[in-house]
N, CA, C and O of each residue as an XYZ file, in Angstrom:
476
protein
N     129.521     84.286    109.183
C     129.347     84.159    107.651
C     127.650     84.442    107.722
O     126.995     83.841    108.573
N     127.301     84.942    107.225
C     125.523     85.186    106.934
C     125.324     84.811    105.495
O     125.896     85.310    104.526
N     124.323     83.749    105.504
C     123.779     83.556    104.006
C     122.302     84.026    103.699
O     121.429     83.506    104.393
N     121.960     84.840    102.853
C     120.975     85.773    102.790
C     120.163     84.947    101.630
O     120.828     84.528    100.683
N     118.768     84.697    101.665
C     118.141     84.604    100.486
C     116.803     84.704    100.800
O     116.371     84.624    101.951
N     116.032     84.903     99.666
C     114.390     85.159     99.899
C     113.662     84.187     99.238
O     114.051     83.679     98.186
N     112.415     83.837     99.908
C     111.799     82.862     99.391
C     110.206     83.301     99.975
O     110.024     83.921    101.023
N     109.326     82.920     99.225
C     107.875     82.994     99.517
C     107.273     81.882    100.547
O     107.636     80.718    100.377
N     106.481     82.149    101.478
C     106.168     81.446    102.363
C     105.493     80.070    101.880
O     104.417     80.085    101.282
N     106.133     78.959    102.150
C     105.266     77.703    101.697
C     105.840     76.493    102.535
O     106.841     76.433    103.250
N     104.812     75.477    102.192
C     105.401     74.301    102.633
C     106.663     73.644    102.332
O     107.071     72.724    103.042
N     107.273     74.045    101.368
C     108.771     73.479    101.052
C     109.866     74.150    101.542
O     111.007     73.712    101.685
N     109.280     75.641    101.880
C     110.437     76.438    102.620
C     110.536     75.823    104.054
O     111.628     75.824    104.624
N     109.322     75.250    104.708
C     109.388     74.879    106.189
C     110.117     73.395    105.887
O     110.798     73.067    106.859
N     110.149     72.591    104.994
C     110.985     71.360    105.009
C     112.388     71.757    104.837
O     113.249     71.212    105.528
N     112.720     72.738    103.901
C     113.976     72.811    103.894
C     114.820     73.365    105.262
O     115.953     73.040    105.618
N     114.002     74.186    105.818
C     114.524     74.790    107.208
C     114.502     73.478    108.166
O     115.527     73.463    108.848
N     113.750     72.500    108.398
C     113.755     71.316    109.225
C     114.820     70.396    108.800
O     115.381     69.690    109.638
N     115.186     70.348    107.358
C     116.345     69.659    106.604
C     117.636     70.194    107.296
O     118.380     69.372    107.831
N     117.966     71.598    107.320
C     118.895     72.387    107.639
C     119.464     71.867    109.103
O     120.588     71.504    109.449
N     118.132     71.994    109.858
C     118.418     71.447    111.524
C     118.845     70.041    111.601
O     119.599     69.561    112.447
N     118.225     69.384    110.534
C     118.708     68.079    110.602
C     120.153     67.496    110.552
O     120.654     66.497    111.068
N     120.703     68.598    109.646
C     122.083     68.544    108.948
C     122.986     68.923    109.969
O     124.184     68.649    109.905
N     122.359     69.674    111.110
C     123.451     69.905    112.277
C     123.421     71.569    112.514
O     124.188     71.988    113.382
N     122.634     72.490    111.840
C     122.857     73.502    111.797
C     121.614     73.949    113.206
O     120.458     73.541    113.320
N     122.271     74.766    113.990
C     121.172     74.937    115.403
C     120.014     75.812    114.927
O     120.073     76.497    113.905
N     118.976     75.742    115.725
C     117.935     76.402    115.361
C     118.418     78.283    115.625
O     118.111     79.171    114.830
N     118.925     78.419    116.455
C     119.227     79.787    116.920
C     120.186     80.528    115.519
O     120.244     81.743    115.331
N     120.755     79.666    114.800
C     121.461     80.033    113.597
C     120.804     80.439    112.553
O     121.270     81.254    111.757
N     119.662     79.912    112.453
C     118.717     80.199    111.157
C     117.737     81.275    111.635
O     117.129     81.331    112.704
N     117.725     82.091    110.625
C     116.778     83.047    110.803
C     115.711     82.972    109.504
O     116.194     82.801    108.385
N     114.489     83.081    109.639
C     113.514     83.205    108.570
C     112.581     84.270    108.927
O     111.796     84.334    109.873
N     112.829     85.112    107.958
C     111.914     86.447    108.270
C     110.441     86.537    106.838
O     110.844     86.711    105.688
N     109.185     86.433    107.019
C     108.666     86.244    106.088
C     108.549     87.609    105.410
O     108.746     88.646    106.044
N     108.233     87.599    104.138
C     108.054     88.728    103.186
C     106.681     88.852    103.164
O     105.930     87.920    102.877
N     106.271     90.133    103.500
C     104.911     90.614    103.276
C     104.737     91.232    102.070
O     105.582     92.035    101.673
N     103.627     90.938    101.343
C     103.211     91.588    100.225
C     102.350     92.979    100.425
O     101.239     92.712    100.882
N     102.505     94.060    100.261
C     101.680     95.179    100.868
C     100.278     95.168    100.097
O     100.030     95.211     98.892
N      99.363     95.089    101.338
C      98.061     94.956    100.630
C      97.437     96.360    101.074
O      96.427     96.406    101.775
N      98.045     97.400    100.661
C      97.446     98.664    100.629
C      96.460     98.915     99.352
O      96.862     98.674     98.214
N      95.391     99.319     99.559
C      94.346     99.762     98.536
C      94.814    100.912     97.843
O      94.316    101.172     96.748
N      95.965    101.856     98.471
C      95.814    103.026     97.749
C      94.740    104.001     97.685
O      93.562    103.644     97.648
N      95.141    105.360     97.670
C      94.110    106.316     97.948
C      94.191    107.054     96.582
O      95.152    106.935     95.823
N      92.987    107.909     96.306
C      92.794    108.510     94.943
C      94.005    109.488     94.966
O      94.709    109.621     93.965
N      94.222    110.117     96.027
C      95.576    111.186     95.953
C      96.186    110.919     97.330
O      95.587    110.580     98.350
N      97.492    111.136     97.161
C      98.290    111.309     98.525
C      98.464    112.614     98.948
O      98.461    113.576     98.181
N      98.633    112.684    100.276
C      98.936    113.777    100.767
C     100.424    113.994    101.155
O     101.158    113.015    101.014
N     100.949    115.104    101.610
C     102.203    115.478    101.976
C     102.610    114.667    103.054
O     103.789    114.315    103.009
N     101.923    114.272    104.036
C     102.163    113.940    105.394
C     101.797    112.233    105.068
O     102.159    111.438    105.936
N     101.239    111.802    104.094
C     101.210    110.314    104.128
C     100.924    109.788    102.767
O      99.874    109.286    102.366
N     102.107    110.000    102.085
C     102.254    109.504    100.841
C     103.013    107.953    100.564
O     104.228    107.764    100.523
N     102.204    107.176    100.433
C     102.718    105.707     99.903
C     103.030    105.407     98.706
O     103.310    104.229     98.488
N     103.070    106.355     97.618
C     103.388    105.945     96.192
C     102.364    105.440     95.143
O     102.484    105.300     93.926
N     101.125    105.166     96.133
C     100.238    104.249     95.528
C      99.157    105.208     95.431
O      98.354    105.234     96.363
N      98.973    106.169     94.251
C      97.787    106.926     93.951
C      97.332    106.676     92.906
O      98.039    106.312     91.967
N      96.034    106.813     92.827
C      95.350    106.799     91.603
C      95.502    108.208     90.570
O      95.295    108.300     89.360
N      95.856    109.033     91.362
C      95.559    110.455     90.676
C      96.737    110.785     89.870
O      96.547    111.638     89.004
N      98.060    110.227     89.982
C      99.170    110.799     89.363
C      99.102    110.414     87.730
O      99.578    111.200     86.911
N      98.592    109.382     87.386
C      98.791    108.919     85.782
C      97.250    109.903     85.198
O      97.256    110.234     84.012
N      96.188    110.255     85.952
C      95.264    110.914     85.473
C      95.691    112.373     85.293
O      95.286    113.098     84.385
N      96.488    112.698     86.184
C      96.801    114.533     85.785
C      97.953    114.271     84.791
O      98.127    115.237     84.047
N      98.798    113.222     84.566
C      99.828    113.668     83.588
C      99.270    113.620     82.119
O      99.605    114.292     81.143
N      98.219    112.522     82.255
C      97.213    112.147     80.707
C      96.440    113.631     80.624
O      96.483    114.341     79.620
N      95.795    113.942     81.736
C      94.901    115.023     81.809
C      95.745    116.480     81.388
O      95.109    117.421     80.913
N      96.934    116.552     81.564
C      97.443    117.771     81.401
C      98.067    117.645     79.787
O      98.027    118.634     79.055
N      98.633    116.361     79.320
C      98.954    116.399     78.039
C      97.802    116.640     77.020
O      97.959    117.332     76.014
N      96.500    115.952     77.382
C      95.394    115.902     76.427
C      94.871    117.543     76.623
O      94.329    117.952     75.596
N      94.916    118.371     77.530
C      94.486    119.721     77.657
C      95.361    120.539     76.944
O      94.858    121.575     76.507
N      96.597    120.333     76.703
C      97.500    121.057     75.984
C      97.352    120.670     74.441
O      97.571    121.521     73.579
N      96.977    119.369     74.114
C      96.584    118.863     72.804
C      95.059    119.709     72.481
O      94.835    120.326     71.440
N      94.387    119.609     73.295
C      93.142    120.493     73.145
C      92.989    121.965     72.882
O      92.104    122.534     72.244
N      94.141    122.518     73.568
C      94.300    123.711     73.504
C      94.794    124.312     72.147
O      94.308    125.277     71.557
N      96.026    123.422     71.716
C      96.445    123.564     70.325
C      95.571    123.422     69.281
O      95.622    124.117     68.267
N      94.808    122.592     69.472
C      94.075    122.090     68.309
C      92.662    122.945     68.443
O      91.858    122.937     67.511
N      92.477    123.492     69.349
C      91.303    124.254     69.763
C      91.365    125.432     68.794
O      90.274    125.872     68.433
N      92.526    126.044     68.291
C      92.616    127.060     67.555
C      92.153    127.100     66.195
O      91.899    128.112     65.541
N      92.071    125.957     65.851
C      91.510    125.517     64.648
C      90.077    125.045     64.536
O      89.466    125.059     63.467
N      89.575    124.633     65.657
C      88.387    124.110     65.744
C      87.195    125.071     65.845
O      87.270    126.286     65.667
N      86.153    124.423     66.134
C      84.920    125.552     66.055
C      84.630    126.253     67.452
O      84.284    127.434     67.490
N      84.767    125.572     68.468
C      84.481    125.959     69.734
C      85.814    126.698     70.341
O      85.687    127.102     71.497
N      86.747    126.864     69.869
C      87.887    127.664     70.553
C      88.833    126.871     71.398
O      88.550    125.691     71.608
N      89.986    127.412     71.935
C      91.001    126.900     72.709
C      90.562    126.305     73.983
O      90.841    125.183     74.404
N      89.765    127.301     74.592
C      89.427    127.362     76.138
C      88.385    126.106     76.108
O      88.581    125.230     76.950
N      87.237    125.940     75.159
C      86.410    124.682     75.436
C      87.176    123.488     75.153
O      86.936    122.441     75.753
N      88.066    123.578     74.295
C      88.840    122.149     73.693
C      89.711    121.580     74.838
O      89.925    120.387     75.053
N      90.193    122.682     75.559
C      91.156    122.804     76.451
C      90.683    121.850     77.643
O      91.267    120.853     78.068
N      89.491    122.400     78.071
C      88.467    121.939     79.111
C      88.226    120.507     78.788
O      88.186    119.634     79.655
N      88.070    120.294     77.533
C      87.058    118.807     77.014
C      88.466    117.875     77.174
O      88.393    116.781     77.734
N      89.717    118.371     76.656
C      90.957    117.356     76.912
C      91.094    117.282     78.156
O      91.318    116.146     78.574
N      91.028    118.259     79.051
C      91.639    118.097     80.409
C      90.556    116.850     81.146
O      90.936    115.881     81.803
N      89.245    117.189     80.834
C      88.346    116.158     81.424
C      88.491    114.755     80.879
O      88.403    113.767     81.609
N      88.737    114.687     79.455
C      89.084    113.503     78.798
C      90.241    112.565     79.370
O      90.188    111.423     79.826
N      91.163    113.331     79.209
C      92.713    112.812     79.976
C      92.527    112.478     81.412
O      93.174    111.533     81.864
N      91.698    113.158     82.201
C      91.599    112.606     83.711
C      90.807    111.408     83.428
O      91.481    110.408     83.674
N      89.571    111.115     82.982
C      88.967    110.017     82.898
C      89.886    108.581     82.520
O      89.958    107.504     83.112
N      90.413    108.984     81.513
C      91.287    107.946     80.509
C      92.467    107.524     81.466
O      92.877    106.369     81.583
N      92.937    108.589     82.111
C      94.228    108.260     83.122
C      93.587    107.443     84.313
O      94.071    106.367     84.664
N      92.614    107.931     84.846
C      92.037    107.194     85.961
C      91.542    105.793     85.835
O      91.597    104.948     86.729
N      91.051    105.628     84.635
C      90.614    104.305     84.418
C      91.995    103.290     83.737
O      92.046    102.069     83.883
N      92.717    103.859     83.223
C      94.091    103.048     82.984
C      94.982    102.590     84.420
O      95.614    101.569     84.694
N      94.654    104.095     85.321
C      95.434    103.486     86.611
C      94.918    102.198     87.317
O      95.579    101.294     87.827
N      93.583    102.343     87.218
C      92.469    101.358     87.843
C      93.024     99.892     87.227
O      93.433     98.907     87.841
N      92.866    100.148     85.625
C      93.578     98.550     85.133
C      94.651     98.184     85.298
O      94.943     96.990     85.229
N      95.426     99.034     85.534
C      97.148     98.440     85.792
C      97.029     97.929     86.981
O      97.583     96.845     87.165
N      96.343     98.509     88.018
C      96.647     98.234     89.386
C      95.863     96.813     89.789
O      96.281     96.006     90.619
N      94.568     96.685     88.975
C      93.918     95.373     89.042
C      94.688     94.076     88.172
O      94.593     92.907     88.545
N      95.345     94.440     87.138
C      96.124     93.614     86.390
C      97.235     92.925     87.590
O      97.467     91.739     87.822
N      97.736     94.022     88.154
C      99.199     93.676     89.146
C      98.586     92.699     90.218
O      99.142     91.698     90.673
N      97.409     93.150     90.517
C      96.742     92.547     91.866
C      96.466     91.034     91.434
O      96.648     90.083     92.194
N      96.038     90.935     90.214
C      95.551     89.522     89.795
C      96.973     88.817     89.501
O      96.851     87.596     89.591
N      98.062     89.151     89.232
C      99.130     88.629     88.592
C      99.697     88.226     90.054
O     100.249     87.130     90.145
N      99.593     89.065     91.231
C     100.198     88.562     92.545
C      99.370     87.342     92.909
O      99.869     86.311     93.361
N      98.083     87.521     92.688
C      97.019     86.250     93.381
C      97.681     85.052     92.483
O      98.215     84.102     93.056
N      97.625     85.135     90.981
C      98.028     83.952     90.389
C      99.612     83.321     90.864
O      99.679     82.098     90.985
N     100.410     83.843     91.032
C     101.445     83.753     91.478
C     101.700     82.939     92.792
O     102.495     82.017     92.970
N     100.633     83.642     93.851
C     100.762     82.785     94.867
C      99.974     81.605     94.659
O     100.279     80.627     95.341
N      98.971     81.497     93.808
C      98.084     80.558     93.734
C      99.000     79.242     93.421
O      98.935     78.158     94.002
N      99.983     79.662     92.215
C     100.902     78.795     91.458
C     101.812     78.090     92.402
O     102.288     76.982     92.156
N     102.056     78.818     93.571
C     102.984     78.130     94.697
C     102.331     77.299     95.724
O     103.006     76.758     96.600
């Protein structure tokens, strides 16, 4: 019979493992595998050969495309026309999307640090 559980590395885990050994479970019947948190910084853009799923360009392209479409649509009634407003919407969406991706990534990183500090 196998019993599988996940725990973060801590002193309490070490104490629990030593208590299991004291209860009569042999050391070779206990397997403790540390769970590593990925420390990848992420790249601005993934390649087809090295995609890690942590790209800062994904959200920026989605928001850039959406705001470009809105710029083109409303550009027909605005003074500079649909092409200029489409380009303005594209640049604005790319910048805002990139900043939002950075903010979300920093928030996740801070949450992981606080969680590790609380243990």
